[in-house]
PDB file of C-alpha atoms in Angstrom:
ATOM      1  CA  UNK Y  24    -125.562  13.460 -85.840  1.00 78.00           C
ATOM      2  CA  UNK Y  25    -129.276  14.281 -86.374  1.00 94.00           C
ATOM      3  CA  UNK Y  26    -132.304  12.258 -85.516  1.00 96.00           C
ATOM      4  CA  UNK Y  27    -132.879  11.862 -89.361  1.00 95.00           C
ATOM      5  CA  UNK Y  28    -129.734   9.780 -89.900  1.00 97.00           C
ATOM      6  CA  UNK Y  29    -130.943   6.901 -87.403  1.00 98.00           C
ATOM      7  CA  UNK Y  30    -134.924   7.438 -87.451  1.00 98.00           C
ATOM      8  CA  UNK Y  31    -137.288   6.238 -90.342  1.00 98.00           C
ATOM      9  CA  UNK Y  32    -141.199   6.530 -91.062  1.00 96.00           C
ATOM     10  CA  UNK Y  33    -141.887   3.862 -93.468  1.00 96.00           C
ATOM     11  CA  UNK Y  34    -145.759   2.796 -94.117  1.00 96.00           C
ATOM     12  CA  UNK Y  35    -144.608  -0.555 -94.321  1.00 95.00           C
ATOM     13  CA  UNK Y  36    -142.927  -0.823 -90.789  1.00 95.00           C
ATOM     14  CA  UNK Y  37    -145.281  -0.688 -87.607  1.00 96.00           C
ATOM     15  CA  UNK Y  38    -147.778   0.917 -89.830  1.00 96.00           C
ATOM     16  CA  UNK Y  39    -145.477   4.010 -90.173  1.00 96.00           C
ATOM     17  CA  UNK Y  40    -144.503   4.831 -86.626  1.00 97.00           C
ATOM     18  CA  UNK Y  41    -141.108   6.165 -86.336  1.00 98.00           C
ATOM     19  CA  UNK Y  42    -138.634   3.377 -85.790  1.00 98.00           C
ATOM     20  CA  UNK Y  43    -134.813   3.047 -85.484  1.00 98.00           C
ATOM     21  CA  UNK Y  44    -133.378   2.304 -88.791  1.00 97.00           C
ATOM     22  CA  UNK Y  45    -132.864  -1.284 -89.815  1.00 96.00           C
ATOM     23  CA  UNK Y  46    -135.161  -2.274 -86.847  1.00 97.00           C
ATOM     24  CA  UNK Y  47    -138.800  -2.976 -85.993  1.00 96.00           C
ATOM     25  CA  UNK Y  48    -138.105  -0.934 -82.598  1.00 98.00           C
ATOM     26  CA  UNK Y  49    -140.159   1.954 -82.019  1.00 98.00           C
ATOM     27  CA  UNK Y  50    -139.201   5.395 -81.034  1.00 98.00           C
ATOM     28  CA  UNK Y  51    -141.871   5.515 -78.688  1.00 97.00           C
ATOM     29  CA  UNK Y  52    -140.873   1.935 -77.178  1.00 98.00           C
ATOM     30  CA  UNK Y  53    -137.481   3.209 -76.520  1.00 98.00           C
ATOM     31  CA  UNK Y  54    -138.510   6.586 -74.814  1.00 98.00           C
ATOM     32  CA  UNK Y  55    -141.015   4.404 -72.700  1.00 98.00           C
ATOM     33  CA  UNK Y  56    -138.188   2.425 -71.525  1.00 98.00           C
ATOM     34  CA  UNK Y  57    -136.063   5.603 -70.485  1.00 98.00           C
ATOM     35  CA  UNK Y  58    -139.421   6.854 -68.628  1.00 98.00           C
ATOM     36  CA  UNK Y  59    -139.621   3.657 -66.807  1.00 98.00           C
ATOM     37  CA  UNK Y  60    -136.263   4.168 -65.630  1.00 98.00           C
ATOM     38  CA  UNK Y  61    -133.983   2.033 -67.880  1.00 98.00           C
ATOM     39  CA  UNK Y  62    -130.557   3.558 -68.450  1.00 98.00           C
ATOM     40  CA  UNK Y  63    -129.213   3.345 -72.030  1.00 98.00           C
ATOM     41  CA  UNK Y  64    -126.863   1.043 -71.034  1.00 98.00           C
ATOM     42  CA  UNK Y  65    -129.829  -1.293 -70.079  1.00 98.00           C
ATOM     43  CA  UNK Y  66    -131.265  -0.893 -73.135  1.00 98.00           C
ATOM     44  CA  UNK Y  67    -128.050  -1.401 -75.137  1.00 98.00           C
ATOM     45  CA  UNK Y  68    -127.721  -4.443 -72.913  1.00 98.00           C
ATOM     46  CA  UNK Y  69    -131.015  -5.969 -74.042  1.00 98.00           C
ATOM     47  CA  UNK Y  70    -131.115  -4.987 -77.431  1.00 97.00           C
ATOM     48  CA  UNK Y  71    -127.578  -5.292 -78.178  1.00 96.00           C
ATOM     49  CA  UNK Y  72    -128.030  -4.631 -82.148  1.00 97.00           C
ATOM     50  CA  UNK Y  73    -128.575  -1.152 -81.239  1.00 98.00           C
ATOM     51  CA  UNK Y  74    -125.991   1.937 -80.386  1.00 98.00           C
ATOM     52  CA  UNK Y  75    -126.128   4.648 -77.920  1.00 98.00           C
ATOM     53  CA  UNK Y  76    -126.430   7.264 -80.983  1.00 98.00           C
ATOM     54  CA  UNK Y  77    -130.039   5.290 -81.378  1.00 98.00           C
ATOM     55  CA  UNK Y  78    -131.104   6.057 -78.127  1.00 98.00           C
ATOM     56  CA  UNK Y  79    -130.115   9.627 -78.410  1.00 98.00           C
ATOM     57  CA  UNK Y  80    -131.815   9.771 -81.706  1.00 98.00           C
ATOM     58  CA  UNK Y  81    -135.219   8.371 -80.083  1.00 98.00           C
ATOM     59  CA  UNK Y  82    -135.100  11.408 -77.561  1.00 98.00           C
ATOM     60  CA  UNK Y  83    -134.139  14.001 -80.242  1.00 97.00           C
ATOM     61  CA  UNK Y  84    -137.149  13.010 -82.215  1.00 97.00           C
ATOM     62  CA  UNK Y  85    -139.303  13.052 -79.438  1.00 97.00           C
ATOM     63  CA  UNK Y  86    -137.986  16.234 -78.493  1.00 96.00           C
ATOM     64  CA  UNK Y  87    -138.740  17.898 -81.876  1.00 95.00           C
ATOM     65  CA  UNK Y  88    -142.125  16.562 -82.256  1.00 95.00           C
ATOM     66  CA  UNK Y  89    -142.960  17.845 -78.580  1.00 93.00           C
ATOM     67  CA  UNK Y  90    -141.298  21.192 -79.659  1.00 92.00           C
ATOM     68  CA  UNK Y  91    -143.697  21.418 -82.649  1.00 92.00           C
ATOM     69  CA  UNK Y  92    -146.806  20.694 -80.776  1.00 87.00           C
ATOM     70  CA  UNK Y  93    -149.264  23.359 -80.381  1.00 88.00           C
ATOM     71  CA  UNK Y  94    -151.891  23.595 -77.492  1.00 86.00           C
ATOM     72  CA  UNK Y  95    -154.987  25.940 -78.395  1.00 88.00           C
ATOM     73  CA  UNK Y  96    -157.235  27.031 -75.418  1.00 89.00           C
ATOM     74  CA  UNK Y  97    -160.778  26.634 -75.686  1.00 90.00           C
ATOM     75  CA  UNK Y  98    -163.170  28.978 -73.942  1.00 89.00           C
ATOM     76  CA  UNK Y  99    -164.325  28.054 -70.960  1.00 78.00           C
TER      77      UNK Y  99
END
């Protein structure tokens, strides 16, 4: 599975933020829940229309975005 199978960017949904396909749940929301200590089981219990693969896809998407980020030092 790749994140592209489960994550979409549609300008008509949440102004184009990446969301889980077929929902209005943003990737950043899921990642934030995980950062706050929620477990995948907690998310799936609260949002029972999601699957564990959706949560994994959110993490894979976030990982890829962070890996592509470039930092350029500025002269100090």
